[in-house]
Coordinates of C-alpha atoms and ligand atoms in Angstrom, one line a residue:
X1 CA 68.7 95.6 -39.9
X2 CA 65.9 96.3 -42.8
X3 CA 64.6 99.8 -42.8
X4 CA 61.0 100.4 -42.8
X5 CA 61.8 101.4 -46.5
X6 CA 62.8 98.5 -47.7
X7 CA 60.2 96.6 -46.2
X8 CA 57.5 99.0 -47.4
X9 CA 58.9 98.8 -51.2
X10 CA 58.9 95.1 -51.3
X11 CA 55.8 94.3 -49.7
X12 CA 54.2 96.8 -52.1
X13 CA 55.6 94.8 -54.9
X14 CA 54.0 91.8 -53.0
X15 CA 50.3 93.5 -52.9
X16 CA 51.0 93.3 -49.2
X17 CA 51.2 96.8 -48.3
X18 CA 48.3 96.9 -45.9
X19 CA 50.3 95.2 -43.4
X20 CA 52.0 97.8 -42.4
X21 CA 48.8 100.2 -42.3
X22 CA 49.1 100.6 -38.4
X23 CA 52.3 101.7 -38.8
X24 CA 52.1 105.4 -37.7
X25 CA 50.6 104.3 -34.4
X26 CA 53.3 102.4 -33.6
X27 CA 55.2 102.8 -30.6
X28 CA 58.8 101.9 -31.1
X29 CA 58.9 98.6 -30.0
X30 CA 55.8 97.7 -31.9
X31 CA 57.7 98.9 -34.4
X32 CA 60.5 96.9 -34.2
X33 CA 58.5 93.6 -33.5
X34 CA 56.4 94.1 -36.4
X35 CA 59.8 95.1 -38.8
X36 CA 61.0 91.4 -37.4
X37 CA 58.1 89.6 -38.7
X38 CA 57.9 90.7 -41.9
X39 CA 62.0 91.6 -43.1
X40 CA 62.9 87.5 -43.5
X41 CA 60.0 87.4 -45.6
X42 CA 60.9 87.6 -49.0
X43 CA 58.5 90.1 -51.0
X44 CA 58.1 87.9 -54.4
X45 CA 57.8 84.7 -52.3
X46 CA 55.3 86.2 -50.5
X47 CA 53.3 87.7 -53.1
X48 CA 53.2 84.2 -55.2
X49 CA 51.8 82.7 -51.5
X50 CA 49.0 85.0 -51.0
X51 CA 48.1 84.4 -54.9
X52 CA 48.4 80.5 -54.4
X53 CA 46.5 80.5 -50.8
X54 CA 43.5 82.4 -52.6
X55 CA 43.9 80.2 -56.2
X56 CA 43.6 77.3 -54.1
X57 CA 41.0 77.8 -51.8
X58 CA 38.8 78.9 -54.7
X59 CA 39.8 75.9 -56.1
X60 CA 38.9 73.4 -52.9
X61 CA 35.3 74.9 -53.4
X62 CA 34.9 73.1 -56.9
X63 CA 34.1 69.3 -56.5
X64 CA 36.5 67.4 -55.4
X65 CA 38.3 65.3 -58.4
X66 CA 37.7 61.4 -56.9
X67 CA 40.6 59.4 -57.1
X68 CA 38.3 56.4 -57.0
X69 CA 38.8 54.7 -60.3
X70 CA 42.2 54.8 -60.2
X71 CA 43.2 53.6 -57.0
X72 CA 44.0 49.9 -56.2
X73 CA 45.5 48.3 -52.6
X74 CA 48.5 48.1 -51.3
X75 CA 49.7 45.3 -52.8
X76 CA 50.5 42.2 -51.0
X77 CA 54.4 41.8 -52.2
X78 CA 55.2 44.8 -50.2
X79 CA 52.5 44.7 -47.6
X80 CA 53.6 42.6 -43.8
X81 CA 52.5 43.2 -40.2
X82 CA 52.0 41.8 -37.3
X83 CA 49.2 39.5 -37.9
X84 CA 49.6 38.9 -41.5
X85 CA 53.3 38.2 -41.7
X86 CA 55.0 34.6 -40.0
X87 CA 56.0 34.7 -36.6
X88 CA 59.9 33.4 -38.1
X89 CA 60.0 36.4 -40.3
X90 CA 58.6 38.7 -37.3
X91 CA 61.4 37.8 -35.7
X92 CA 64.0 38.1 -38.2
X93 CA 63.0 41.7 -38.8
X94 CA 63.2 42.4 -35.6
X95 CA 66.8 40.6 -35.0
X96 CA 67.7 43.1 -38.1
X97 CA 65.8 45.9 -36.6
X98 CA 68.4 45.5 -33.3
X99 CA 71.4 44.8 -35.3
X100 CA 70.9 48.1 -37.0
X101 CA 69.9 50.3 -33.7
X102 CA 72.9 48.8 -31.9
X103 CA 75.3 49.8 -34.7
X104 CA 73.7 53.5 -34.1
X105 CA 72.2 53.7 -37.9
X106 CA 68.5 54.6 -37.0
X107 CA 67.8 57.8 -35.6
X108 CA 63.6 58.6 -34.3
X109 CA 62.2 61.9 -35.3
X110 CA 59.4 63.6 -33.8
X111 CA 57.0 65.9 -35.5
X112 CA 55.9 68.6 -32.8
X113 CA 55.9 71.8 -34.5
X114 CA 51.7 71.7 -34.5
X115 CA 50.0 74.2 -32.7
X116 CA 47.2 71.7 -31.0
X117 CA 44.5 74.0 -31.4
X118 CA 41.1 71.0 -31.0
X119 CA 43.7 70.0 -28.0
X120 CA 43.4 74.0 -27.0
X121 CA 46.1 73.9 -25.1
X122 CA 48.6 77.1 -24.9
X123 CA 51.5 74.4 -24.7
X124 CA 53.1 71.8 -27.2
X125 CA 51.2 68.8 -26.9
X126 CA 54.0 67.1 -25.5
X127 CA 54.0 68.6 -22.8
X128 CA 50.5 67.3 -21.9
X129 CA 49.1 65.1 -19.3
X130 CA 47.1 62.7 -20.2
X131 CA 46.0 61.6 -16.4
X132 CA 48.2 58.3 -15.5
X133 CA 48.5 57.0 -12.3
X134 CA 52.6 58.1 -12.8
X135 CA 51.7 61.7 -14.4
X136 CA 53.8 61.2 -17.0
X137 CA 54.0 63.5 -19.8
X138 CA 53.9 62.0 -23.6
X139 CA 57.5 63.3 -24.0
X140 CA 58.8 61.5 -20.8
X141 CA 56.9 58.5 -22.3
X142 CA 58.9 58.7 -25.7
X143 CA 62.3 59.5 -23.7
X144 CA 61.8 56.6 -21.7
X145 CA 60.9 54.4 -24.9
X146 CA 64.3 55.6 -26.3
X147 CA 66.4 55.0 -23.8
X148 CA 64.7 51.1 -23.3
X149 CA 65.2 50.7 -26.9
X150 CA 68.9 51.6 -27.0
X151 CA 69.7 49.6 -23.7
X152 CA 68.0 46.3 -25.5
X153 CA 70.0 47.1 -28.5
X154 CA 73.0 47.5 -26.7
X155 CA 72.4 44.3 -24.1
X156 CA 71.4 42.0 -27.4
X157 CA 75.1 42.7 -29.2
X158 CA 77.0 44.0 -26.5
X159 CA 77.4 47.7 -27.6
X160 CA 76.7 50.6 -25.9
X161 CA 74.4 52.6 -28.6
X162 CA 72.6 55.8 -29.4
X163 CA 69.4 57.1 -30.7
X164 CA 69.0 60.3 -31.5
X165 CA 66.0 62.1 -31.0
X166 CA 65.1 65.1 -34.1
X167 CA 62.7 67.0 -32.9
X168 CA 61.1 69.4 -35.3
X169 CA 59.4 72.2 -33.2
X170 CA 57.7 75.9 -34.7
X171 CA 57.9 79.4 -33.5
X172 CA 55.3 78.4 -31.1
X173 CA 56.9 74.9 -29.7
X174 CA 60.6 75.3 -29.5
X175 CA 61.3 77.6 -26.8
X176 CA 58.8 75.9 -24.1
X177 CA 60.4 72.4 -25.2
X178 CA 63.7 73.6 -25.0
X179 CA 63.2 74.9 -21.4
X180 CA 60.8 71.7 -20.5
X181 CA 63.5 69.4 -21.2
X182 CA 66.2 71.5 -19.6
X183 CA 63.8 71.5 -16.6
X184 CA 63.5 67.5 -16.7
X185 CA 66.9 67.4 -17.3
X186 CA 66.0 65.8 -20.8
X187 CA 64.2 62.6 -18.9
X188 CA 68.4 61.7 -18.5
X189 CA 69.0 61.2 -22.5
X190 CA 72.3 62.7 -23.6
X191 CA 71.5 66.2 -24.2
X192 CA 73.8 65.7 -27.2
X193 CA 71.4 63.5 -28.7
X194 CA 68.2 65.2 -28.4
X195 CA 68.1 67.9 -31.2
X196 CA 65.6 70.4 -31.5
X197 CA 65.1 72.6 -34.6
X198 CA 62.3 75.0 -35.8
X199 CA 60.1 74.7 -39.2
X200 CA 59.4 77.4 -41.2
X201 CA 56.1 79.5 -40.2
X202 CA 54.3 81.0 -43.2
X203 CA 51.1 83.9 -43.0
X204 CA 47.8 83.0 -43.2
X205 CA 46.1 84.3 -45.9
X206 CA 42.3 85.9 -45.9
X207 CA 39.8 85.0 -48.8
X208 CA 41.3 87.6 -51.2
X209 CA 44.9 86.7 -51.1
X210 CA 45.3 89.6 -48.4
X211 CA 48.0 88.6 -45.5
X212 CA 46.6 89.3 -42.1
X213 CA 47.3 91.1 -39.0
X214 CA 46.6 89.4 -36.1
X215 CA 47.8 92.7 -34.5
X216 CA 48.4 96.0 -35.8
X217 CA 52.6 95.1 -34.8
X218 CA 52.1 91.3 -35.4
X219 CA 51.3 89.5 -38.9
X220 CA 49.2 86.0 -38.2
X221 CA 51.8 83.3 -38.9
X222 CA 51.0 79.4 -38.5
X223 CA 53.8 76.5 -39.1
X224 CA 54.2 74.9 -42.8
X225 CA 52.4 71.9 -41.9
X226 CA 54.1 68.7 -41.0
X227 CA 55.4 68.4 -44.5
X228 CA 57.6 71.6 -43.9
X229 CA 60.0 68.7 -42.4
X230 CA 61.6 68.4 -45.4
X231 CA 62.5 72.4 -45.8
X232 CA 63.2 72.5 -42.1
X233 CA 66.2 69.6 -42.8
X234 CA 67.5 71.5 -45.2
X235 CA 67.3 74.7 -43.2
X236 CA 68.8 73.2 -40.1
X237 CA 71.1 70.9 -42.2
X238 CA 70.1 67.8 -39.9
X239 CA 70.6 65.8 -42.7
X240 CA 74.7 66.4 -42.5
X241 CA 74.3 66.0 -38.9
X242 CA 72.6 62.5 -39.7
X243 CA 75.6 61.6 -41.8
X244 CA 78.0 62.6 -38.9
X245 CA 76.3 60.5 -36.8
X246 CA 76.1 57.5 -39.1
X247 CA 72.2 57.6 -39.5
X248 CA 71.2 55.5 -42.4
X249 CA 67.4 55.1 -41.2
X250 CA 64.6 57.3 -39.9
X251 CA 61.9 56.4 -37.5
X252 CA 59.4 59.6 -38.0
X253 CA 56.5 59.8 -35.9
X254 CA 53.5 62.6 -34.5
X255 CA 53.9 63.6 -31.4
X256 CA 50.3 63.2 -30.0
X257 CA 50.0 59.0 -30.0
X258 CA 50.6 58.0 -26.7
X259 CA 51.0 54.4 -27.9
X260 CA 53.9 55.3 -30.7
X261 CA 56.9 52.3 -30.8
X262 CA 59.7 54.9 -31.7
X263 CA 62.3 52.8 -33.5
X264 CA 60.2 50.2 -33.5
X265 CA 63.1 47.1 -34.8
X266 CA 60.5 45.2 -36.1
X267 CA 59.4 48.0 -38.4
X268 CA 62.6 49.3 -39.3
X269 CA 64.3 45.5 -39.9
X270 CA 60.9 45.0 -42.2
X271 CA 61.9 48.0 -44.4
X272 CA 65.6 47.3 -44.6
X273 CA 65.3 44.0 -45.3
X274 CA 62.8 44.8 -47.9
X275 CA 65.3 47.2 -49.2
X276 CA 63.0 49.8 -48.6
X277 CA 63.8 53.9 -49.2
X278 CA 60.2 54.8 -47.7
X279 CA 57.7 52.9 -45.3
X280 CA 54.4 54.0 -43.6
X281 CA 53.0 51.8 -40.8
X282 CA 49.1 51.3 -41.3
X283 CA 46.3 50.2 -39.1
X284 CA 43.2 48.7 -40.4
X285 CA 40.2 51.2 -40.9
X286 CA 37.8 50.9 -37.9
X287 CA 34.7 51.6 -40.2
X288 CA 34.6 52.3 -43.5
X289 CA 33.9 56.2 -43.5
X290 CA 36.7 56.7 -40.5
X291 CA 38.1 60.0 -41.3
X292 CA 41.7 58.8 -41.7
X293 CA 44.1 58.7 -44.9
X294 CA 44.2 55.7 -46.9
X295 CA 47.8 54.2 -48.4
X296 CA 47.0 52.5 -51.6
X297 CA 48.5 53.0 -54.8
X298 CA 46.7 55.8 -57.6
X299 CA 47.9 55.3 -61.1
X300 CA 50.4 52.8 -59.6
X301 CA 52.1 55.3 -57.5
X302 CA 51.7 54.6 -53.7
X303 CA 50.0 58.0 -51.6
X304 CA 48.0 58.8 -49.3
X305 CA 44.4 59.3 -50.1
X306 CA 42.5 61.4 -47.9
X307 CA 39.0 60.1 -47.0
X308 CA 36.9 63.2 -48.3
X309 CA 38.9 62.2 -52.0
X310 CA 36.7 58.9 -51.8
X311 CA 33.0 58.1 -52.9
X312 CA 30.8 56.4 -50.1
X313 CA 31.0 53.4 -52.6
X314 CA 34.9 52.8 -52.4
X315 CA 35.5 52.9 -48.6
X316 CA 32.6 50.7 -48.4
X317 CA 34.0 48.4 -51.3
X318 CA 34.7 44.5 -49.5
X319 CA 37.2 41.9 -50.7
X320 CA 35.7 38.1 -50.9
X321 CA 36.9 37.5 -47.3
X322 CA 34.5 40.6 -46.4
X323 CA 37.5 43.0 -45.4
X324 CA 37.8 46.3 -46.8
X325 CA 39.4 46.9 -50.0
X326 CA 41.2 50.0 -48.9
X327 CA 41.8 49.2 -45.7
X328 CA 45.3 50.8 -44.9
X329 CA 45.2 53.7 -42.5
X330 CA 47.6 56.3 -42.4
X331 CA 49.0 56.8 -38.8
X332 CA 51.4 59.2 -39.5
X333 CA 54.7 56.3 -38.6
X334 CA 56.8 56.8 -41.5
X335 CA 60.2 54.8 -42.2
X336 CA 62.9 56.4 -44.5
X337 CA 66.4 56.2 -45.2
X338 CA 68.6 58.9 -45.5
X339 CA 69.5 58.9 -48.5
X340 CA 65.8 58.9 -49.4
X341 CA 65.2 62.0 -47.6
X342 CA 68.6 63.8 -49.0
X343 CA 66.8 62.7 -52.4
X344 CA 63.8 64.0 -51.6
X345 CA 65.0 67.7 -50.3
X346 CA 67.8 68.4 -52.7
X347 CA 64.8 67.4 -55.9
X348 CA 60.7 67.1 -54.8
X349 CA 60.5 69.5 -52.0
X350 CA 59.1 72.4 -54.1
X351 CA 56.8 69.8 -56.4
X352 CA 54.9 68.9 -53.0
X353 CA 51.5 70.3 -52.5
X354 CA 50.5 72.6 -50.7
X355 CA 47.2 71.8 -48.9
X356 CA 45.0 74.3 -47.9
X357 CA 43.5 74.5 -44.1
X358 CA 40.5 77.3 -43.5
X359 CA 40.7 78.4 -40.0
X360 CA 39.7 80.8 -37.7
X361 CA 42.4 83.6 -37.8
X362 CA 41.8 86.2 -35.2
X363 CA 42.4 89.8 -37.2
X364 CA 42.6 93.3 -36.5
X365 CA 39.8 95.1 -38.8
X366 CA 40.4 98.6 -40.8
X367 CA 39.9 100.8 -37.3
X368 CA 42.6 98.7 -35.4
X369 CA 39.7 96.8 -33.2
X370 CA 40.8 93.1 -32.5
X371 CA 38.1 90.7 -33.8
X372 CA 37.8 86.8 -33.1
X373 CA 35.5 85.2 -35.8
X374 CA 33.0 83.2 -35.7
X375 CA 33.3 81.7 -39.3
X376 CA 37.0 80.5 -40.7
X377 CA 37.8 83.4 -43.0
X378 CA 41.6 82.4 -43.4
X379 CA 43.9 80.1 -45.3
X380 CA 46.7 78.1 -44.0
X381 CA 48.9 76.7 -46.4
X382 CA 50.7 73.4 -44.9
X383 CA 52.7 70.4 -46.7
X384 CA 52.0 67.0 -45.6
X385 CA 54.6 65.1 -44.3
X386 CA 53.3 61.5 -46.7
X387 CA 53.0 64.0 -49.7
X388 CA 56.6 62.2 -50.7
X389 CA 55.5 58.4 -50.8
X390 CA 55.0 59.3 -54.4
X391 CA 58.7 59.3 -55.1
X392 CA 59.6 56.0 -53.5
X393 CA 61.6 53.7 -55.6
X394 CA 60.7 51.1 -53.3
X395 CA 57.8 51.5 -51.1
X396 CA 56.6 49.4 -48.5
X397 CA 54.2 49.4 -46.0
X398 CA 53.8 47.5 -42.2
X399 CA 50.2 46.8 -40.8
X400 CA 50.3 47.0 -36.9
X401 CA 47.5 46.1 -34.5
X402 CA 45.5 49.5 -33.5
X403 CA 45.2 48.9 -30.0
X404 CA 48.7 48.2 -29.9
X405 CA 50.0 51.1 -31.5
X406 CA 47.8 54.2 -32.0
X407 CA 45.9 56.4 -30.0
X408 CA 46.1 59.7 -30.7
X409 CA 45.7 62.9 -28.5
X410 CA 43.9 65.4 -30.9
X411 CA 40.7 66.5 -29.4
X412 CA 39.7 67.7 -25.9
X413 CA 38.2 65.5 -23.4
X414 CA 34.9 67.1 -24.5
X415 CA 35.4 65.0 -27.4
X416 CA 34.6 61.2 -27.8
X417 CA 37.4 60.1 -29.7
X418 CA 41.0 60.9 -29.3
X419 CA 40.6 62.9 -26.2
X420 CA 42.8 62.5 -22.8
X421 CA 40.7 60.3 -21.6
X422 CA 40.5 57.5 -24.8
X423 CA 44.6 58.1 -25.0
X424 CA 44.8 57.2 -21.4
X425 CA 42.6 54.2 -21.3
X426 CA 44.5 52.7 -24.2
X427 CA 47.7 53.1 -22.4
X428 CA 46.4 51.3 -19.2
X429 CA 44.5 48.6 -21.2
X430 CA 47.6 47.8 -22.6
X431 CA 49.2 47.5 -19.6
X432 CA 46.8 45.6 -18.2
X433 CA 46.6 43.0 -21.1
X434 CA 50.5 43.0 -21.1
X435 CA 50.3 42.1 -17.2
X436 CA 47.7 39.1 -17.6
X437 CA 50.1 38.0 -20.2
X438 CA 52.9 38.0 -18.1
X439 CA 50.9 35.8 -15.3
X440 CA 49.8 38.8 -13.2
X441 CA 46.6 38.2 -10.6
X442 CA 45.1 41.5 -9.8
X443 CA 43.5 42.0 -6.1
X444 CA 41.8 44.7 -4.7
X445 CA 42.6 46.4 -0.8
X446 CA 40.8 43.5 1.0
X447 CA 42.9 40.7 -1.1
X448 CA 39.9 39.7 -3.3
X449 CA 40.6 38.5 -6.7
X450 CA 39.8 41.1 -9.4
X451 CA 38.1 38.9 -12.2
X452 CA 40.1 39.0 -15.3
X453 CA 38.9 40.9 -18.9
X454 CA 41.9 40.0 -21.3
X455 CA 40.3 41.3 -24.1
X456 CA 39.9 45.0 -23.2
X457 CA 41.0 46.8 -25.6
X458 CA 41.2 50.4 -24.9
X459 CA 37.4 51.3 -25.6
X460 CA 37.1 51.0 -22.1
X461 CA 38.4 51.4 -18.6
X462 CA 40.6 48.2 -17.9
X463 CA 39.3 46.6 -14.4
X464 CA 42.4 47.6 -12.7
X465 CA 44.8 50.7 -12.6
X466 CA 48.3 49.3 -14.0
X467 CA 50.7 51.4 -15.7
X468 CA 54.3 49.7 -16.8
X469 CA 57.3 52.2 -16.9
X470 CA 58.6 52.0 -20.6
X471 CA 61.8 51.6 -18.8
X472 CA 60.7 48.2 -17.6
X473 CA 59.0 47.4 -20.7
X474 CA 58.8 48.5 -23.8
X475 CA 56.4 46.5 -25.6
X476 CA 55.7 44.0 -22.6
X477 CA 58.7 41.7 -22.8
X478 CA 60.6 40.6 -19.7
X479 CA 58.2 40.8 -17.9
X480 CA 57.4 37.6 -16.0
X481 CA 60.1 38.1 -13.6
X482 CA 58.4 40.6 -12.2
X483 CA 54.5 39.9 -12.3
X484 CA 53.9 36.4 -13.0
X485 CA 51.7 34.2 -10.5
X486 CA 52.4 37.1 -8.5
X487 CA 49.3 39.0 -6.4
X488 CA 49.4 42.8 -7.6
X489 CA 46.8 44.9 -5.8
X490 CA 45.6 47.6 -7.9
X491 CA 46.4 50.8 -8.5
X492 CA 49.8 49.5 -9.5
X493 CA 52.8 51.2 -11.0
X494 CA 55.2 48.9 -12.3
X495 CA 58.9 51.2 -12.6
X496 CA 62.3 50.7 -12.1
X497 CA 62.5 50.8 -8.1
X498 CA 59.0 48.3 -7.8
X499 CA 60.8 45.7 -10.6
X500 CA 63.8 45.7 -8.4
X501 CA 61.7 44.8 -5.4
X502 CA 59.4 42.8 -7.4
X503 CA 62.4 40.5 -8.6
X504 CA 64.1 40.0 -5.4
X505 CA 60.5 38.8 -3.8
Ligands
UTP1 P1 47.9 67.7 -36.6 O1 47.5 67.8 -38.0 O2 47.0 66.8 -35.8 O3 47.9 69.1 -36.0 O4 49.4 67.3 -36.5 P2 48.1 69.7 -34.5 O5 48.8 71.0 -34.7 O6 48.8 68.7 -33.6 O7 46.6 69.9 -34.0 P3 45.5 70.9 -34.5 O8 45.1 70.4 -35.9 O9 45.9 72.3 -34.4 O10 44.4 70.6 -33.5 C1 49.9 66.0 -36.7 C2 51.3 66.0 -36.3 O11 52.0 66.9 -37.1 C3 52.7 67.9 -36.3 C4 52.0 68.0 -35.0 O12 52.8 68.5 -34.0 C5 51.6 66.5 -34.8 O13 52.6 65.8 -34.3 N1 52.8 69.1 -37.1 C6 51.6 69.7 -37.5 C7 54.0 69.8 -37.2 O14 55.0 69.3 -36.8 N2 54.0 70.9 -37.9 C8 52.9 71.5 -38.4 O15 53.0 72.6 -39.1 C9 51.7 70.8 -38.2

């Protein structure tokens, strides 16, 4: 155990020293909690944060360097997707895709350490419900996707086969995941396979490189940003338990997009087969000033280029055919291989940069009162997960069909966009449309044909309430036998008990 000494001399040496100002107040277990926060911080590291935090939010306040001249495209050699590439090689990526999820080489990992504050929520995000007619949760969604992957895997070569589920969680996520998934008896995936492990939390920082106390026993501490994956894999040594496991390829996806394919084989037999060490999945811009990240190459390196680094004039810049130059949204879907990231956290970790995020840290002010302001006066430091695209030797990238594929849950449903309610509509439209495809007639109580609207597309509420189980379908295959030229009276959930009935009918 650290004695108050020790703390006390090194956080001097930091500049820090106000932290422990309360100090003499202090009941013992304040005390104690407050020694516990700040003894694993190392005094010189922290110093040099503090300095950075302040250095580079005086920095952010200069004009913002545009990347504008130097950017170009993704270029169209390492550029598929759904619509753009043949329906022959779809399916050969996809056969690939299989073959490598049935030999247990790809392994899904799940960002979840955020702290969903526009979500305001005082529990992980995956934990939420977004309001479907089965009340699932978005992690008993991605359970159920995993275990539908690995049985088609496992049906197509005749393999039983595994894929394991990272999960990278925070001080504030892991314990309520951990006791979620015990409670749900981890949505019946092999406990063995579902492994949880905590990024590194880092204090926020006030305008003049002061650390601050949310508390006088408790310093204000906020996760590394999704980027502190690589650090975390390191720290948690995951990437030796990919090796044990055989893991050659990593699905890594955000936990809040309701519409995620984890392991997606058509993605993942697109990269390998490209010979790919890094691959983002993109959606096409839905207007040229969206406020998304754009993948496109700067000085011939491929990044992401956040949409505030842009003039007005580039995101509105058309090719002949009219489409948008830089067109390539980043949704946070990321392929690498292991050996990629093993490259990346044993060499670029520490060249990644740190971003800065102003917030609204609650503090205690020089007479111990607890204040909650009304302006941001603190700096989060965070790493981006794509921050490492730079140091692909062979990048690629996939474009998938937004209302397909991404709908995220950010925002509250006070929100227009990405709220509960535009996650859950995009869900059930896709239901819907994967239902009409299948041969499904809708009804309503009385018997009366519901007239059809194929080409909803998540903007709106679908005519009718149908919600697929992911362990019927996982990206509407199969499902004929169940729905087609059949009557299906709405609301309708479609999971494993109704298919059964549904088949034998
Ligand atoms: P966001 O940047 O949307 O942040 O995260 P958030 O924490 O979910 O929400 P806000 O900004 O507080 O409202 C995108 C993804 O990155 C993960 C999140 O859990 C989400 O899946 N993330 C974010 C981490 O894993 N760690 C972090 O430190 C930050």
């Amino acid at each position: 155990m650290v004695s108050e000494e020790e703390v006390r001399a090194g956080l001097e040496r930091a500049g820090q020293a106000h932290l422990l100002r309360f100090w003499a107040e202090l009941a013992p277990a304040g005390r104690a909690s407050l020694l516990a926060d700040l003894a694993p911080l190392d005094p010189d590291e922290l110093g040099e944060h503090c300095r950075r935090a302040a250095a580079a939010r005086a920095r952010e306040q200069a004009p913002l360097e545009q990347a504008d001249s130097r950017m170009r495209p993704v270029q169209p050699e390492v550029l598929g997707g759904v619509r753009r590439s043949d329906p022959q090689s779809l399916r050969r990526w996809e056969q690939e895709g299989f073959h490598q999820i049935a030999q247990n080489k790809v392994a899904v990992l799940l960002l979840a350490g955020g702290q969903g504050t526009r979500l305001g929520v005082t529990y992980p995000k995956g934990m939420y419900r977004v309001g479907l007619p089965s009340g699932k949760t978005l992690y008993e969604l991605q359970a159920e996707r995993i275990r539908r992957v690995e049985q088609m895997a496992g049906h197509k070569h005749n393999t039983q086969c595994t894929v394991p589920w990272y999960i990278m969680t925070s001080e504030f996520t892991l314990k309520p995941t951990v006791e979620f998934f015990k409670e749900n008896n981890f949505f019946k995936l092999d406990p063995a396979n579902v492994i949880m492990f905590e990024q590194r939390m880092l204090p926020a920082v006030d305008f003049n490189g002061q650390a601050i106390l949310e508390r006088k026993d408790k310093v204000a501490m906020a996760p590394d940003g999704n980027g502190g994956l690589y650090r975390a894999l390191v720290n948690n040594e995951i990437l030796e338990d990919m090796e044990r496991r055989g893991v050659e390829y990593v699905h890594v996806y955000c936990v809040d997009n309701i519409l995620v394919k984890m392991a997606d084989p058509v993605f993942i037999g697109f990269c390998v087969m490209k010979g790919a060490d890094c691959g983002a999945k993109v959606v096409e811009k839905a207007y040229p000033t969206e406020p998304v990240g754009v993948v496109c190459q700067v000085d011939g390196i491929y990044q992401v280029v956040e949409y505030s680094e842009v003039s007005l004039e580039t995101a509105q810049r058309q090719d002949e055919s009219g489409n948008l130059v830089f067109n390539a949204g980043n949704i946070c879907n990321h392929f690498f291989t292991r050996n990629f990231l093993q490259t990346i956290t044993r060499e670029f970790e520490p060249l990644l940069k740190s971003h800065v995020a102003i917030k609204k840290v609650p503090f205690v002010d020089e007479d111990g009162n607890l204040v909650k302001p009304l302006k941001p006066n603190g700096i989060k430091m965070e790493k981006f997960v794509f921050d490492v695209f730079q140091f692909s030797k062979n990048f690629v990238a996939f474009e998938v069909l937004r209302e397909e594929e991404f709908s995220p849950l950010k925002n509250a449903d006070t929100a227009s966009k990405d709220s509960p309610t535009t996650a859950r509509q995009a869900l059930l439209a896709q239901h819907y449309r994967w239902a009409l495809r299948a041969g499904a007639c809708f009804v309503d109580e009385n018997g009366v044909r519901i007239p059809e609207q194929p080409s909803t597309l998540g903007t709106e509420n679908p005519p009718v309430l149908c919600e697929i189980s992911p362990l019927v379908s996982y990206f509407g295959e199969g499902l004929e036998v169940y729905l087609k030229d059949k009557e299906i009276c709405s609301p309708f959930i479609l999971d494993e008990n109704k298919a059964k009935l549904l088949e034998k009918a």
